[in-house]
């Protein structure tokens, strides 16, 4: 049995296209200091640092944890660097949690970041390689055919993606840290926005952001004494499958289904829509909300879009299971941090500390991240109570 | 806390250029051998898989994603990756077992460094604002470190040459070593300097390849009926990145990590130290307080072959090999990362009960 | 800081690293045949599925693929997207169709361009054939195929996409 652990501090930067006012070290430190302040702790209270980010080519620095150790107060302590593609922010939180859940450490700091403005992420994602056709137009080009197949199978109406795009930006407008602030966004505006990778429109895609997110995770004894309510970690799970294999289910990947089943079992969840109060789920392209609603068991296969259209996932519509009240990846996307932001926002909800985007009385929340060709999954369930 | 054992270790030959082979093709044979050694079919038979690699060695993003192709990860598996030497993937796996979410784990590291100019590539892991733009390569930084040691009278060039000569001689018995031979310190000293005060032989070679380790709970090792070594302690510590902020002639973090790992609790029969430069082996063995009683780098160490991202894991594997072969009862494995021994991991291994 | 001094918010530090790129042993065999104008896949000894382009292993089983299988240059659209933005470093003019195509005889799709078609008519299950560059321009590259164009054959039912033999629909 894993030892109990809880999130006792959360810190984020604001998210924007270019954080020209800080260096990379300044960016991660800003999030880390915010987390320490939130936990009412100092650097000396931290036993180890766990850092995550997406490919090093995004900033052009090899193993940046080596140079960031000074900015993160880690000298003389253990430093671990996680990289699991787009799911990395989530995986990093899980690896950080394992430092405490294993009984090895009392209190650790975990940080994820991306400063995409310092390099060219689209180039880094699909840098041309000899021998192969160079047609990978970034992540959108990769996921568009999979979304098309979902639409064909489910028979979902065309405006489901548009509805998600509007809903998440309305949520984001309540979150002062969110990159896109579009409180007046309309369905028409999204539907008339440029079709980038058919069926994905410009406003149905995530932005490219600079930003960092940090959390302090502590053991039961220290969490019990924390100054603000802790978010107890009730379940942790990771799953991976290969990018391409014959017969792979790309629309509803088995790794995602297995990962969800694992984390629900640990948290005692039998009906996620009913048992969970809120979910922060990695939705970089709007159609991934209905797809993940099905993959994560919130709706039967082929019917996820109905929840979206009914407003079940909307905080503003008073939906029963708000998804991404923070605005989600569609409102802010510093890639390497995006997964950790989901995990941290889930924790903010159950700490009743999410400000204008708080889901009333949230007690149990899901944090979710995915990466690669929708093949790497990381999830946790956090609760206001220990069990 | 649960006792954790090593039950398998395999490494590919260290070669200066693996030719046409890609990552998957480097990994698959090593995994095939370790599955056979442990008596399992594939990664489905362990509870967790963790790997270490670095995209920049080959210049392509997501190197580790291709690694997953070698695992047989259908149905999906519990898997993670560190952009570090795979010794840290082993560390992550230990936490997973200690927290009760796994009883066994496969760890592998791989690197194909030959496509790029490794010392130049690694210069880009330095502070991007002040150091990296100067393109200070890793060999130059190590040369400065060696110069400090020589000027302070802490070592002599002959001491360094003795390290190289012992590595070459020890490597004769290591079928995977890249550089080996019956060489004396005088032979090394006769070489011209390369980056003063370093001679080429003071620097590790660049190698392509992979290595893998399987760990599990001691109960599981007994159930599998395989010879094993117990990981009785492990710790790692990073120091300041700024070379001017550290005493480069010492390795404080190595000493502290070894103490935390419980190295002082008994005699050390064997030590495998990740010293990419001859003078660094002297720094490390002094930081660890190793005496004449300890056999250092019986495999030849990384001066005989350096698989970036796997060499640290291999050091742990080599100590395991000595223990299960009956040459040693207790040993220490060390791994490093970053310029001039910035980040160091120390693991202490003990002989397990006879299976 | 004196007011005359400009605030420095960034410096340009271009990074150039040179690599000798290797394709991999399996892809090398594939590319050697593509240079002759032939598409080949490799069959997994365990699950018998045929991979194209081969990368060295059956990713599902985690075993090396050895047996080489000749494929047709006809195939089926598994899914597609119409891209309306340029790809950095690629001269192709948007909007263009990028499709996941399964060549007959293989069990997995690869990405390639579709052309000689009305973008609005492209659909899942559509039959296509490779349009090759002139033979004298063939190299060790998938770009030997300029694009795939629709052909006058009946659509493949969804459940059969990725399962056609090398002889195509008649098989």
PDB file of N, CA and C in Angstrom, chain B residues 19-22 24-25 28 42 56-59 66 69-74 112 115-117 120-121 124 133 135, chain C residues 11 13-28 46 55-64:
ATOM      1  N   UNK B  19      26.663   1.860 -37.012  1.00  0.00           N
ATOM      2  CA  UNK B  19      26.292   1.775 -38.420  1.00  0.00           C
ATOM      3  C   UNK B  19      24.841   2.111 -38.642  1.00  0.00           C
ATOM      4  N   UNK B  20      24.169   1.266 -39.422  1.00  0.00           N
ATOM      5  CA  UNK B  20      22.802   1.591 -39.840  1.00  0.00           C
ATOM      6  C   UNK B  20      21.778   1.404 -38.736  1.00  0.00           C
ATOM      7  N   UNK B  21      22.135   0.727 -37.666  1.00  0.00           N
ATOM      8  CA  UNK B  21      21.114   0.381 -36.669  1.00  0.00           C
ATOM      9  C   UNK B  21      20.451   1.628 -36.059  1.00  0.00           C
ATOM     10  N   UNK B  22      19.147   1.581 -35.911  1.00  0.00           N
ATOM     11  CA  UNK B  22      18.446   2.667 -35.229  1.00  0.00           C
ATOM     12  C   UNK B  22      18.225   2.283 -33.767  1.00  0.00           C
ATOM     13  N   UNK B  24      15.612   1.278 -31.971  1.00  0.00           N
ATOM     14  CA  UNK B  24      14.891   0.037 -31.712  1.00  0.00           C
ATOM     15  C   UNK B  24      15.794  -1.158 -31.963  1.00  0.00           C
ATOM     16  N   UNK B  25      16.565  -1.071 -33.031  1.00  0.00           N
ATOM     17  CA  UNK B  25      17.434  -2.188 -33.396  1.00  0.00           C
ATOM     18  C   UNK B  25      18.605  -2.340 -32.431  1.00  0.00           C
ATOM     19  N   UNK B  28      16.495  -3.940 -29.017  1.00  0.00           N
ATOM     20  CA  UNK B  28      15.840  -5.262 -29.065  1.00  0.00           C
ATOM     21  C   UNK B  28      16.752  -6.430 -28.679  1.00  0.00           C
ATOM     22  N   UNK B  42       8.479 -11.020 -22.191  1.00  0.00           N
ATOM     23  CA  UNK B  42       8.670  -9.638 -22.654  1.00  0.00           C
ATOM     24  C   UNK B  42       8.277  -8.683 -21.526  1.00  0.00           C
ATOM     25  N   UNK B  56      19.038  14.666 -28.089  1.00  0.00           N
ATOM     26  CA  UNK B  56      20.071  15.410 -28.803  1.00  0.00           C
ATOM     27  C   UNK B  56      21.249  14.551 -29.263  1.00  0.00           C
ATOM     28  N   UNK B  57      21.379  13.326 -28.717  1.00  0.00           N
ATOM     29  CA  UNK B  57      22.503  12.496 -29.165  1.00  0.00           C
ATOM     30  C   UNK B  57      22.386  12.249 -30.655  1.00  0.00           C
ATOM     31  N   UNK B  58      21.155  11.989 -31.109  1.00  0.00           N
ATOM     32  CA  UNK B  58      20.923  11.723 -32.521  1.00  0.00           C
ATOM     33  C   UNK B  58      20.300  12.894 -33.244  1.00  0.00           C
ATOM     34  N   UNK B  59      19.865  13.892 -32.482  1.00  0.00           N
ATOM     35  CA  UNK B  59      19.295  15.070 -33.122  1.00  0.00           C
ATOM     36  C   UNK B  59      17.867  14.900 -33.580  1.00  0.00           C
ATOM     37  N   UNK B  66      10.326   5.776 -29.836  1.00  0.00           N
ATOM     38  CA  UNK B  66      10.681   4.616 -30.652  1.00  0.00           C
ATOM     39  C   UNK B  66      11.088   3.442 -29.777  1.00  0.00           C
ATOM     40  N   UNK B  69       8.600   0.798 -29.055  1.00  0.00           N
ATOM     41  CA  UNK B  69       8.358  -0.214 -30.088  1.00  0.00           C
ATOM     42  C   UNK B  69       9.066  -1.536 -29.787  1.00  0.00           C
ATOM     43  N   UNK B  70      10.079  -1.486 -28.939  1.00  0.00           N
ATOM     44  CA  UNK B  70      10.866  -2.690 -28.662  1.00  0.00           C
ATOM     45  C   UNK B  70      10.276  -3.520 -27.524  1.00  0.00           C
ATOM     46  N   UNK B  71       9.217  -3.031 -26.881  1.00  0.00           N
ATOM     47  CA  UNK B  71       8.789  -3.624 -25.608  1.00  0.00           C
ATOM     48  C   UNK B  71       7.686  -4.671 -25.733  1.00  0.00           C
ATOM     49  N   UNK B  72       6.934  -4.638 -26.831  1.00  0.00           N
ATOM     50  CA  UNK B  72       5.747  -5.479 -26.889  1.00  0.00           C
ATOM     51  C   UNK B  72       4.681  -4.913 -25.967  1.00  0.00           C
ATOM     52  N   UNK B  73       4.454  -3.591 -26.076  1.00  0.00           N
ATOM     53  CA  UNK B  73       3.576  -2.883 -25.144  1.00  0.00           C
ATOM     54  C   UNK B  73       2.101  -2.947 -25.568  1.00  0.00           C
ATOM     55  N   UNK B  74       1.664  -4.098 -26.039  1.00  0.00           N
ATOM     56  CA  UNK B  74       0.246  -4.335 -26.323  1.00  0.00           C
ATOM     57  C   UNK B  74      -0.129  -5.636 -25.634  1.00  0.00           C
ATOM     58  N   UNK B 112      22.793   6.534 -29.173  1.00  0.00           N
ATOM     59  CA  UNK B 112      23.597   6.439 -30.383  1.00  0.00           C
ATOM     60  C   UNK B 112      24.237   7.802 -30.547  1.00  0.00           C
ATOM     61  N   UNK B 115      26.273   9.738 -34.432  1.00  0.00           N
ATOM     62  CA  UNK B 115      25.846  10.654 -35.510  1.00  0.00           C
ATOM     63  C   UNK B 115      26.283  12.107 -35.296  1.00  0.00           C
ATOM     64  N   UNK B 116      26.492  12.528 -34.056  1.00  0.00           N
ATOM     65  CA  UNK B 116      26.880  13.922 -33.816  1.00  0.00           C
ATOM     66  C   UNK B 116      28.278  14.007 -33.229  1.00  0.00           C
ATOM     67  N   UNK B 117      28.712  15.231 -32.943  1.00  0.00           N
ATOM     68  CA  UNK B 117      30.000  15.411 -32.253  1.00  0.00           C
ATOM     69  C   UNK B 117      29.681  15.562 -30.773  1.00  0.00           C
ATOM     70  N   UNK B 120      30.643  18.527 -28.411  1.00  0.00           N
ATOM     71  CA  UNK B 120      30.011  19.780 -28.846  1.00  0.00           C
ATOM     72  C   UNK B 120      28.520  19.733 -28.526  1.00  0.00           C
ATOM     73  N   UNK B 121      27.887  18.602 -28.816  1.00  0.00           N
ATOM     74  CA  UNK B 121      26.463  18.462 -28.517  1.00  0.00           C
ATOM     75  C   UNK B 121      26.228  18.733 -27.034  1.00  0.00           C
ATOM     76  N   UNK B 124      25.753  22.073 -25.158  1.00  0.00           N
ATOM     77  CA  UNK B 124      24.460  22.746 -25.130  1.00  0.00           C
ATOM     78  C   UNK B 124      23.615  22.349 -23.915  1.00  0.00           C
ATOM     79  N   UNK B 133      26.505  29.749 -25.128  1.00  0.00           N
ATOM     80  CA  UNK B 133      26.893  30.526 -26.317  1.00  0.00           C
ATOM     81  C   UNK B 133      28.403  30.534 -26.569  1.00  0.00           C
ATOM     82  N   UNK B 135      30.133  27.841 -26.442  1.00  0.00           N
ATOM     83  CA  UNK B 135      30.424  26.511 -27.000  1.00  0.00           C
ATOM     84  C   UNK B 135      31.584  25.824 -26.263  1.00  0.00           C
TER      85      UNK B 135
ATOM     86  N   UNK C  11      18.427  37.603 -26.406  1.00  0.00           N
ATOM     87  CA  UNK C  11      19.512  37.610 -27.383  1.00  0.00           C
ATOM     88  C   UNK C  11      19.309  36.428 -28.314  1.00  0.00           C
ATOM     89  N   UNK C  13      20.667  33.297 -30.103  1.00  0.00           N
ATOM     90  CA  UNK C  13      21.787  32.368 -29.993  1.00  0.00           C
ATOM     91  C   UNK C  13      21.511  31.193 -30.932  1.00  0.00           C
ATOM     92  N   UNK C  14      21.858  31.343 -32.195  1.00  0.00           N
ATOM     93  CA  UNK C  14      21.567  30.240 -33.123  1.00  0.00           C
ATOM     94  C   UNK C  14      22.401  29.012 -32.757  1.00  0.00           C
ATOM     95  N   UNK C  15      21.795  27.857 -32.818  1.00  0.00           N
ATOM     96  CA  UNK C  15      22.500  26.617 -32.495  1.00  0.00           C
ATOM     97  C   UNK C  15      22.563  25.757 -33.750  1.00  0.00           C
ATOM     98  N   UNK C  16      23.760  25.445 -34.185  1.00  0.00           N
ATOM     99  CA  UNK C  16      23.916  24.549 -35.324  1.00  0.00           C
ATOM    100  C   UNK C  16      24.644  23.295 -34.868  1.00  0.00           C
ATOM    101  N   UNK C  17      24.029  22.174 -35.015  1.00  0.00           N
ATOM    102  CA  UNK C  17      24.675  20.909 -34.702  1.00  0.00           C
ATOM    103  C   UNK C  17      24.562  20.037 -35.944  1.00  0.00           C
ATOM    104  N   UNK C  18      25.637  19.329 -36.244  1.00  0.00           N
ATOM    105  CA  UNK C  18      25.666  18.535 -37.467  1.00  0.00           C
ATOM    106  C   UNK C  18      25.547  17.064 -37.099  1.00  0.00           C
ATOM    107  N   UNK C  19      24.685  16.368 -37.789  1.00  0.00           N
ATOM    108  CA  UNK C  19      24.491  14.939 -37.522  1.00  0.00           C
ATOM    109  C   UNK C  19      24.597  14.141 -38.820  1.00  0.00           C
ATOM    110  N   UNK C  20      25.167  12.973 -38.712  1.00  0.00           N
ATOM    111  CA  UNK C  20      25.106  12.003 -39.818  1.00  0.00           C
ATOM    112  C   UNK C  20      23.905  11.101 -39.548  1.00  0.00           C
ATOM    113  N   UNK C  21      22.847  11.357 -40.234  1.00  0.00           N
ATOM    114  CA  UNK C  21      21.607  10.658 -39.946  1.00  0.00           C
ATOM    115  C   UNK C  21      21.645   9.241 -40.511  1.00  0.00           C
ATOM    116  N   UNK C  22      21.269   8.263 -39.677  1.00  0.00           N
ATOM    117  CA  UNK C  22      21.140   6.899 -40.187  1.00  0.00           C
ATOM    118  C   UNK C  22      19.683   6.484 -40.126  1.00  0.00           C
ATOM    119  N   UNK C  23      19.294   5.703 -41.102  1.00  0.00           N
ATOM    120  CA  UNK C  23      17.875   5.378 -41.229  1.00  0.00           C
ATOM    121  C   UNK C  23      17.480   4.220 -40.329  1.00  0.00           C
ATOM    122  N   UNK C  24      18.416   3.327 -40.050  1.00  0.00           N
ATOM    123  CA  UNK C  24      18.078   2.069 -39.388  1.00  0.00           C
ATOM    124  C   UNK C  24      18.231   0.945 -40.403  1.00  0.00           C
ATOM    125  N   UNK C  25      18.554  -0.245 -39.926  1.00  0.00           N
ATOM    126  CA  UNK C  25      18.819  -1.364 -40.839  1.00  0.00           C
ATOM    127  C   UNK C  25      17.566  -1.761 -41.617  1.00  0.00           C
ATOM    128  N   UNK C  26      16.430  -1.843 -40.939  1.00  0.00           N
ATOM    129  CA  UNK C  26      15.184  -2.207 -41.609  1.00  0.00           C
ATOM    130  C   UNK C  26      14.751  -1.141 -42.616  1.00  0.00           C
ATOM    131  N   UNK C  27      14.696   0.117 -42.179  1.00  0.00           N
ATOM    132  CA  UNK C  27      14.352   1.158 -43.150  1.00  0.00           C
ATOM    133  C   UNK C  27      15.322   1.201 -44.335  1.00  0.00           C
ATOM    134  N   UNK C  28      16.581   0.834 -44.113  1.00  0.00           N
ATOM    135  CA  UNK C  28      17.545   0.836 -45.210  1.00  0.00           C
ATOM    136  C   UNK C  28      17.106  -0.115 -46.319  1.00  0.00           C
ATOM    137  N   UNK C  46       5.285 -13.040 -35.390  1.00  0.00           N
ATOM    138  CA  UNK C  46       4.368 -13.485 -34.358  1.00  0.00           C
ATOM    139  C   UNK C  46       2.903 -13.239 -34.758  1.00  0.00           C
ATOM    140  N   UNK C  55      10.129  -0.321 -39.363  1.00  0.00           N
ATOM    141  CA  UNK C  55      11.041   0.448 -38.499  1.00  0.00           C
ATOM    142  C   UNK C  55      11.957  -0.465 -37.709  1.00  0.00           C
ATOM    143  N   UNK C  56      11.833  -1.774 -37.915  1.00  0.00           N
ATOM    144  CA  UNK C  56      12.756  -2.693 -37.250  1.00  0.00           C
ATOM    145  C   UNK C  56      12.065  -3.660 -36.320  1.00  0.00           C
ATOM    146  N   UNK C  57      10.823  -3.315 -35.921  1.00  0.00           N
ATOM    147  CA  UNK C  57      10.135  -4.193 -34.989  1.00  0.00           C
ATOM    148  C   UNK C  57       8.637  -4.108 -35.225  1.00  0.00           C
ATOM    149  N   UNK C  58       7.946  -5.170 -34.864  1.00  0.00           N
ATOM    150  CA  UNK C  58       6.501  -5.086 -34.741  1.00  0.00           C
ATOM    151  C   UNK C  58       6.264  -4.418 -33.394  1.00  0.00           C
ATOM    152  N   UNK C  59       5.722  -3.215 -33.439  1.00  0.00           N
ATOM    153  CA  UNK C  59       5.574  -2.450 -32.202  1.00  0.00           C
ATOM    154  C   UNK C  59       4.574  -3.111 -31.261  1.00  0.00           C
ATOM    155  N   UNK C  60       3.645  -3.874 -31.818  1.00  0.00           N
ATOM    156  CA  UNK C  60       2.658  -4.550 -30.985  1.00  0.00           C
ATOM    157  C   UNK C  60       3.286  -5.693 -30.199  1.00  0.00           C
ATOM    158  N   UNK C  61       4.128  -6.495 -30.863  1.00  0.00           N
ATOM    159  CA  UNK C  61       4.702  -7.690 -30.230  1.00  0.00           C
ATOM    160  C   UNK C  61       6.094  -7.421 -29.651  1.00  0.00           C
ATOM    161  N   UNK C  62       6.745  -6.356 -30.116  1.00  0.00           N
ATOM    162  CA  UNK C  62       8.096  -6.068 -29.647  1.00  0.00           C
ATOM    163  C   UNK C  62       9.126  -7.061 -30.147  1.00  0.00           C
ATOM    164  N   UNK C  63       8.916  -7.598 -31.345  1.00  0.00           N
ATOM    165  CA  UNK C  63       9.890  -8.536 -31.912  1.00  0.00           C
ATOM    166  C   UNK C  63      10.380  -7.984 -33.253  1.00  0.00           C
ATOM    167  N   UNK C  64      11.617  -8.323 -33.638  1.00  0.00           N
ATOM    168  CA  UNK C  64      12.150  -7.815 -34.906  1.00  0.00           C
ATOM    169  C   UNK C  64      11.352  -8.365 -36.093  1.00  0.00           C
TER     170      UNK C  64
END
